[in-house]
mmCIF file of C-alpha atoms in Angstrom:
data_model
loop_
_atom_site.group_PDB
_atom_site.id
_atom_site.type_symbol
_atom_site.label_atom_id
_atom_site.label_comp_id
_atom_site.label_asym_id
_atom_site.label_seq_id
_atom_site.Cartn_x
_atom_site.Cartn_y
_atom_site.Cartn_z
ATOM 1 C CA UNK P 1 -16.946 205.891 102.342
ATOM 2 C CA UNK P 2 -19.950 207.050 100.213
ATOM 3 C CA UNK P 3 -21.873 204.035 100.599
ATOM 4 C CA UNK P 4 -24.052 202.210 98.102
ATOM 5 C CA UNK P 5 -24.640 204.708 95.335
ATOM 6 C CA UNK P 6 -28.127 204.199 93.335
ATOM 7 C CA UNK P 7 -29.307 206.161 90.225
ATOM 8 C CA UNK P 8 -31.753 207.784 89.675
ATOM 9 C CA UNK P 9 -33.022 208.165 93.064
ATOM 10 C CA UNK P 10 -36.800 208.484 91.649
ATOM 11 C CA UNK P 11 -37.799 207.237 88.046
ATOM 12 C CA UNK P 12 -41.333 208.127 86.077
ATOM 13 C CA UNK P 13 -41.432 206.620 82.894
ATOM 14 C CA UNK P 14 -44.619 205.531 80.619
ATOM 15 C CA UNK P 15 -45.607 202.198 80.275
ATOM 16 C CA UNK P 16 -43.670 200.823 77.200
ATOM 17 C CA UNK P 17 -40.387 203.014 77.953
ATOM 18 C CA UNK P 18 -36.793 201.299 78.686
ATOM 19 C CA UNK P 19 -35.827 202.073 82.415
ATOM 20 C CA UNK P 20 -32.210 201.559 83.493
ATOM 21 C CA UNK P 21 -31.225 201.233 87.329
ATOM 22 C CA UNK P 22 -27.700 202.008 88.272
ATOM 23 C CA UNK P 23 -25.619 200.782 91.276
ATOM 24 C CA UNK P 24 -21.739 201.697 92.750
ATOM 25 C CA UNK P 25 -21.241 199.025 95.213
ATOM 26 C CA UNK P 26 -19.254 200.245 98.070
ATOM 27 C CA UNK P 27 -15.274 199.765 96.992
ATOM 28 C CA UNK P 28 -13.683 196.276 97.773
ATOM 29 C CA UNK P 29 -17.345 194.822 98.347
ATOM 30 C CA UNK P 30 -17.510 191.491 95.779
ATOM 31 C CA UNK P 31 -21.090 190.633 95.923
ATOM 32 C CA UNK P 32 -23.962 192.849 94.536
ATOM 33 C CA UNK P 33 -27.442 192.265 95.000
ATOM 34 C CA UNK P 34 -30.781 194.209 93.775
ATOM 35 C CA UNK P 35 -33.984 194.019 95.627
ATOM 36 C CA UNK P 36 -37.479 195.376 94.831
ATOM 37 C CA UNK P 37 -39.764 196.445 97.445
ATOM 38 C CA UNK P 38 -43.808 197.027 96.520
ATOM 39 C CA UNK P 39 -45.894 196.538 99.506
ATOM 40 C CA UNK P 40 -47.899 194.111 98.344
ATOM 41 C CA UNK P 41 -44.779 191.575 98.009
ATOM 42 C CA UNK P 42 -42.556 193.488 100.761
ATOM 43 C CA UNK P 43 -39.231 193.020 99.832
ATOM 44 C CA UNK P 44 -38.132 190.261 97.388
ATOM 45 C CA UNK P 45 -34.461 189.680 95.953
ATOM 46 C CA UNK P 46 -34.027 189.923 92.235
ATOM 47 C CA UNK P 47 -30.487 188.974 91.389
ATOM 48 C CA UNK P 48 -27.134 188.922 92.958
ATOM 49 C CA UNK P 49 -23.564 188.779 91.755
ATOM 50 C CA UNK P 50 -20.303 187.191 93.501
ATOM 51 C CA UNK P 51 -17.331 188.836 91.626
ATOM 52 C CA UNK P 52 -19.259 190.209 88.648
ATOM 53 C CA UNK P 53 -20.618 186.820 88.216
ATOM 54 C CA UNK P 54 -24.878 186.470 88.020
ATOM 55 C CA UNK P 55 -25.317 183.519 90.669
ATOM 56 C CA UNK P 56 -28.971 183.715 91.435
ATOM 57 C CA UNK P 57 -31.482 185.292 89.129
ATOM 58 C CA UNK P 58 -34.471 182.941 90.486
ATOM 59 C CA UNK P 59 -35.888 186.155 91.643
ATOM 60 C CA UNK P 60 -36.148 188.076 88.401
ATOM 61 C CA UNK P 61 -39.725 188.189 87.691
ATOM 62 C CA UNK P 62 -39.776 187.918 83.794
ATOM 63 C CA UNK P 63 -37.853 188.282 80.762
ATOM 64 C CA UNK P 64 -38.385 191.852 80.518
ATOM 65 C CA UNK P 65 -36.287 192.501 83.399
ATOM 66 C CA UNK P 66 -32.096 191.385 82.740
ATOM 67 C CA UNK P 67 -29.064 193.039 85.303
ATOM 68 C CA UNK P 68 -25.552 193.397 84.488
ATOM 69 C CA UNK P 69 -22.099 193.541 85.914
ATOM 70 C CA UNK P 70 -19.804 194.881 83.498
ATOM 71 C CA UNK P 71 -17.026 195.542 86.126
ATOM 72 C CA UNK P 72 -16.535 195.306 90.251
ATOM 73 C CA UNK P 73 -17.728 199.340 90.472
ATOM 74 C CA UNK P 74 -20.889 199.262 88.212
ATOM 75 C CA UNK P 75 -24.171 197.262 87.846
ATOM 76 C CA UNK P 76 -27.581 197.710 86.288
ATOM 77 C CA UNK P 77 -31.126 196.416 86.191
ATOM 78 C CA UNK P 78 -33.057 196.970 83.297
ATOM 79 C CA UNK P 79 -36.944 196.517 82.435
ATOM 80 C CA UNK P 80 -38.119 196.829 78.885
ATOM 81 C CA UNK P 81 -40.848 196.884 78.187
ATOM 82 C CA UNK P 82 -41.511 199.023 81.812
ATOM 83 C CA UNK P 83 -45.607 198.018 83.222
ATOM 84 C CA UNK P 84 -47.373 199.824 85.569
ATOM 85 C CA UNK P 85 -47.180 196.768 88.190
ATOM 86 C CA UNK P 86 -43.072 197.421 87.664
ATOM 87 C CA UNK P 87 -43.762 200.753 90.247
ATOM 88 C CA UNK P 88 -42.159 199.572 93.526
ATOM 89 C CA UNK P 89 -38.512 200.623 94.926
ATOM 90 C CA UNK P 90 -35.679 198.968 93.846
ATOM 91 C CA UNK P 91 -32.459 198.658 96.028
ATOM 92 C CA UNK P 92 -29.126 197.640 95.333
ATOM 93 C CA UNK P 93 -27.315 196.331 98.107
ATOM 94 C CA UNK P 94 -23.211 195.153 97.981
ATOM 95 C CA UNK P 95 -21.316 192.708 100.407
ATOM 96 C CA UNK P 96 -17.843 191.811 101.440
ATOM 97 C CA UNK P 97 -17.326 188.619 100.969
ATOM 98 C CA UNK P 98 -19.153 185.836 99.369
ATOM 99 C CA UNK P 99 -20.281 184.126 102.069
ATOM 100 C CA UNK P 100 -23.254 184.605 104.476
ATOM 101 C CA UNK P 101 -20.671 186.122 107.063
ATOM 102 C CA UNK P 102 -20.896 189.211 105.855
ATOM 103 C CA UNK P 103 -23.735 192.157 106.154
ATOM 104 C CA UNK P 104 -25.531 193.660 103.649
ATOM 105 C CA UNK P 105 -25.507 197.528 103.269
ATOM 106 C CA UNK P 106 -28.237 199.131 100.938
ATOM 107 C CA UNK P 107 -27.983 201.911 98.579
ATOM 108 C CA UNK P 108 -30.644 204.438 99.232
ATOM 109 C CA UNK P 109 -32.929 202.717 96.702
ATOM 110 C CA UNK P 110 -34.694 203.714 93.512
ATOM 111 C CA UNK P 111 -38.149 204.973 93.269
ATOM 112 C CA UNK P 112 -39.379 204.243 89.592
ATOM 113 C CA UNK P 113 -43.207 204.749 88.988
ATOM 114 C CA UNK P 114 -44.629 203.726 85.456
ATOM 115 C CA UNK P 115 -47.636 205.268 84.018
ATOM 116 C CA UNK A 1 -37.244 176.792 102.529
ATOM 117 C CA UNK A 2 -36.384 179.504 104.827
ATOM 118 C CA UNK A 3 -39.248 181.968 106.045
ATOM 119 C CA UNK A 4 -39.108 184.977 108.216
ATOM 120 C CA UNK A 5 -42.401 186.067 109.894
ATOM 121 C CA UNK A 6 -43.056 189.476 111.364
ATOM 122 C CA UNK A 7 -46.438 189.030 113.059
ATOM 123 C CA UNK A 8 -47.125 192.290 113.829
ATOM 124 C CA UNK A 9 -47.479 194.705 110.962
ATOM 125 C CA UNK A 10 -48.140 197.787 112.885
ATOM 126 C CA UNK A 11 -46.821 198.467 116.735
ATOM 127 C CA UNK A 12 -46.632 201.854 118.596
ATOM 128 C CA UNK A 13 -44.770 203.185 121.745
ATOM 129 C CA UNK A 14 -44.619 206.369 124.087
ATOM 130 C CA UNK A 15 -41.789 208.224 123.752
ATOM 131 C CA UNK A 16 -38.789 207.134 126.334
ATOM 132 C CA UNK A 17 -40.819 203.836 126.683
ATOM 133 C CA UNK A 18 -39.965 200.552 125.490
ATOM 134 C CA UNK A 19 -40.852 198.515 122.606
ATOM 135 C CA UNK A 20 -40.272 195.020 121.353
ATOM 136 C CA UNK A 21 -40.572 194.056 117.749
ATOM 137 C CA UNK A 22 -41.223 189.903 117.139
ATOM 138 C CA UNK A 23 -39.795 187.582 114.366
ATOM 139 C CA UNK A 24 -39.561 184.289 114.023
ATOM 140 C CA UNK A 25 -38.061 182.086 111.500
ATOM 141 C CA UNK A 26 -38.158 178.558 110.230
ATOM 142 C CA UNK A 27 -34.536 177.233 108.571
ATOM 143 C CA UNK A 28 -32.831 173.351 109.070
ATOM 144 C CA UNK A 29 -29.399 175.222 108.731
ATOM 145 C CA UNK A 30 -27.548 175.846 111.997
ATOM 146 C CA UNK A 31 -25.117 178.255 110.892
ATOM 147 C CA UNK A 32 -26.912 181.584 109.759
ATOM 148 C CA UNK A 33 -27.317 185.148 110.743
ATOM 149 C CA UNK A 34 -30.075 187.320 111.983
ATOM 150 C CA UNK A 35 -30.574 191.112 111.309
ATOM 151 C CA UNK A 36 -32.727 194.055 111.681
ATOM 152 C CA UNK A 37 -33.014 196.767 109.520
ATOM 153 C CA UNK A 38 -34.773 199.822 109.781
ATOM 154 C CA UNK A 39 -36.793 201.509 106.863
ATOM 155 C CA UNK A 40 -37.178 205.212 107.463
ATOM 156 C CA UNK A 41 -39.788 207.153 105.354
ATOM 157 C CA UNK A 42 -36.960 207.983 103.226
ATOM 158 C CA UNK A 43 -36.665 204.327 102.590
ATOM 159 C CA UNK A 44 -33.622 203.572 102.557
ATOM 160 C CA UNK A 45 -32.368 200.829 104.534
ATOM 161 C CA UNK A 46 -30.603 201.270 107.475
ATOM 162 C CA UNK A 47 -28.987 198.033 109.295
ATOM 163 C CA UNK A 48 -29.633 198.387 113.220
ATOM 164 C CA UNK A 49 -28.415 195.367 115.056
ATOM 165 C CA UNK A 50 -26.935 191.799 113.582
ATOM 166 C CA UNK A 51 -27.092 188.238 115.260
ATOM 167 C CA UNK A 52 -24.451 185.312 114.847
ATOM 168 C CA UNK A 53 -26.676 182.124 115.194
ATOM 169 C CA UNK A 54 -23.667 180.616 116.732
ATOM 170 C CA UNK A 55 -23.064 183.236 119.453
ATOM 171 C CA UNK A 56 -25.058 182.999 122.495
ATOM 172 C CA UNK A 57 -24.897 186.252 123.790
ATOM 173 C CA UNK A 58 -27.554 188.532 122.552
ATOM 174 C CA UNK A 59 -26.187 191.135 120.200
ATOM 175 C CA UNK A 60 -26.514 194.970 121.645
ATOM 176 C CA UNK A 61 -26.182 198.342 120.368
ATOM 177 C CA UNK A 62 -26.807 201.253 122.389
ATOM 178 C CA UNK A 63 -30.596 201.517 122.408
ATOM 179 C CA UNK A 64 -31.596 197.904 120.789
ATOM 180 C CA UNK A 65 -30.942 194.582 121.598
ATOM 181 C CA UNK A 66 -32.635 191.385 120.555
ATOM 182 C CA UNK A 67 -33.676 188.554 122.362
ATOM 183 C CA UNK A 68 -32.223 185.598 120.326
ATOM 184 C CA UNK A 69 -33.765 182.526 121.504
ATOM 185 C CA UNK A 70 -32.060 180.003 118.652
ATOM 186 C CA UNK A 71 -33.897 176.876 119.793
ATOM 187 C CA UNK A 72 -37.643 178.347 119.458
ATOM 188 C CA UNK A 73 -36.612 180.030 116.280
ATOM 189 C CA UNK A 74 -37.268 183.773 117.829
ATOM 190 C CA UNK A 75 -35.528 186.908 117.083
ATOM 191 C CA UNK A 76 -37.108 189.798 118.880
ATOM 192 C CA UNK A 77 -35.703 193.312 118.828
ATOM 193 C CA UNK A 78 -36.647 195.396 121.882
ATOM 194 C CA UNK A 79 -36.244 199.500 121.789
ATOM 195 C CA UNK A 80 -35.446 200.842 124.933
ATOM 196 C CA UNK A 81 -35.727 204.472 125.685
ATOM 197 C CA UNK A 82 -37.904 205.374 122.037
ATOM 198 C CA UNK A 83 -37.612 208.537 120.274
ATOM 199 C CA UNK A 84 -39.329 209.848 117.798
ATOM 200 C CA UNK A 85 -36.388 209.617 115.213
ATOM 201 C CA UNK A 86 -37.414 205.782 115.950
ATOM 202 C CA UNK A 87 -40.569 205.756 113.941
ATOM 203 C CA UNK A 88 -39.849 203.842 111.091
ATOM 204 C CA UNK A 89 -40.989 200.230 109.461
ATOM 205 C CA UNK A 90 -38.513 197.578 110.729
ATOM 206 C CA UNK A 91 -37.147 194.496 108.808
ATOM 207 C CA UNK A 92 -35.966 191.459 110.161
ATOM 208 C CA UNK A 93 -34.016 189.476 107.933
ATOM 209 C CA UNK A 94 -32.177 186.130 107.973
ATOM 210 C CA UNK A 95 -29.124 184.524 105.522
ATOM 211 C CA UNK A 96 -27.821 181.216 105.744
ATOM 212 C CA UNK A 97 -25.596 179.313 103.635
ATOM 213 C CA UNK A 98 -26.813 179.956 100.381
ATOM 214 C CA UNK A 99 -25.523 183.805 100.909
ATOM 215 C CA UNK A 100 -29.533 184.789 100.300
ATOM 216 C CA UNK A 101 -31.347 187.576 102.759
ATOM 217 C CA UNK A 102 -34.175 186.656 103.865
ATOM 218 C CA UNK A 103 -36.617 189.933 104.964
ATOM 219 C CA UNK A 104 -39.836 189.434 106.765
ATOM 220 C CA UNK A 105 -42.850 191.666 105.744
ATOM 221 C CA UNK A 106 -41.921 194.226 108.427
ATOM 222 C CA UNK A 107 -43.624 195.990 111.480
ATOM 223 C CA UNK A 108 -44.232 199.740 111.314
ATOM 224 C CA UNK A 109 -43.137 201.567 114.274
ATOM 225 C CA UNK A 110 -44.987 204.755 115.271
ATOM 226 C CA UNK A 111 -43.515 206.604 118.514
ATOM 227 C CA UNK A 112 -45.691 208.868 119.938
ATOM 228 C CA UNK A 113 -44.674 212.065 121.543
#
């Protein structure tokens, strides 16, 4: 199995630009979840999805951020207008089940820096 | 609300000694799981040993094992035998019924040759 697949792997936009995330959650998993990690907030969930469906979005910072789950192979996480303070790593991570019995496994993660 | 607390941001350890990471945790929920991840310098996220709140024995896998002490809330990992493919910053992270993780702020690892 090829695990979590994230694209790009490292981002560098200027401030102002659309940035686009992409996630492959591993095959069969039904819940999808992206994280951001700065180290001033550590990590901090954004969104997740149970069977392509948003459940949560509490985490999404602002408006300018919005994720999507077109099918059960495919998400992304958007942010337009991109800020400076967006710079952080962003991980998708996919589940099982929908439950809390099952584990987590993270993508390698996303390093996006805006200028 | 759940919280996870790492207290210790930074730790370090001789090679081939032993370490032990702390994290605590404050939840009303009695059915929930416990986990520690590992963040290499590559960070990605690497899932090292997982903890059914229900299950009594504490969870093992080769080197680590946690000390899962439900009642006090207490969810150490300990590193026996450290190498220096070990260094790393280490998560702990909780998920209860609301299907939400958890992470504490994480304790950087350094092992020292």
């Amino acid at each position: 199995d090829a695990g979590v697949i994230q694209s790009p792997r490292h981002e560098v936009t200027e401030m102002g630009q659309e940035v686009t995330l992409r996630c492959k959650p591993i095959s069969g998993h039904n819940s999808l979840f992206w994280y951001r990690q700065t180290m001033m907030r550590g990590l901090e969930l954004l969104i997740y999805f149970n069977n392509n469906v948003p459940i949560d979005d509490s985490g999404m910072p602002e408006d300018r951020f919005s994720a999507k789950m077109p099918n059960a192979s495919f998400s992304t996480l958007k942010i337009q207008p991109s800020e400076p303070r967006d710079s952080a790593v962003y991980f998708c991570a996919s589940s099982t089940g929908t439950s809390n019995q099952e584990t987590q496994y993270f993508g390698p993660g996303t390093r996006l820096l805006v200028l | 609300a759940q919280t996870v607390t790492q207290s210790q941001p930074e730790m370090s350890v001789q090679e081939a000694e032993t370490v032990t990471l702390s994290c605590t945790y404050d939840t009303s929920e009695s059915d929930y799981y416990l986990f520690w991840y590992k963040q290499p310098p590559s960070r990605q996220m690497i899932l090292v040993i997982r903890q059914e709140a229900y299950k009594q024995q504490n969870a093992t896998e080769n080197r680590f094992s946690v000390n899962f002490q439900k009642a006090a809330k207490s969810f150490s990992l300990k590193i026996s035998d450290s190498q220096l493919g070990d260094a790393a910053m280490y998560f702990c992270a909780y998920i209860g019924t609301g299907n939400q993780f958890y992470f504490g702020t994480g304790t950087s690892l350094t092992v020292i040759p």
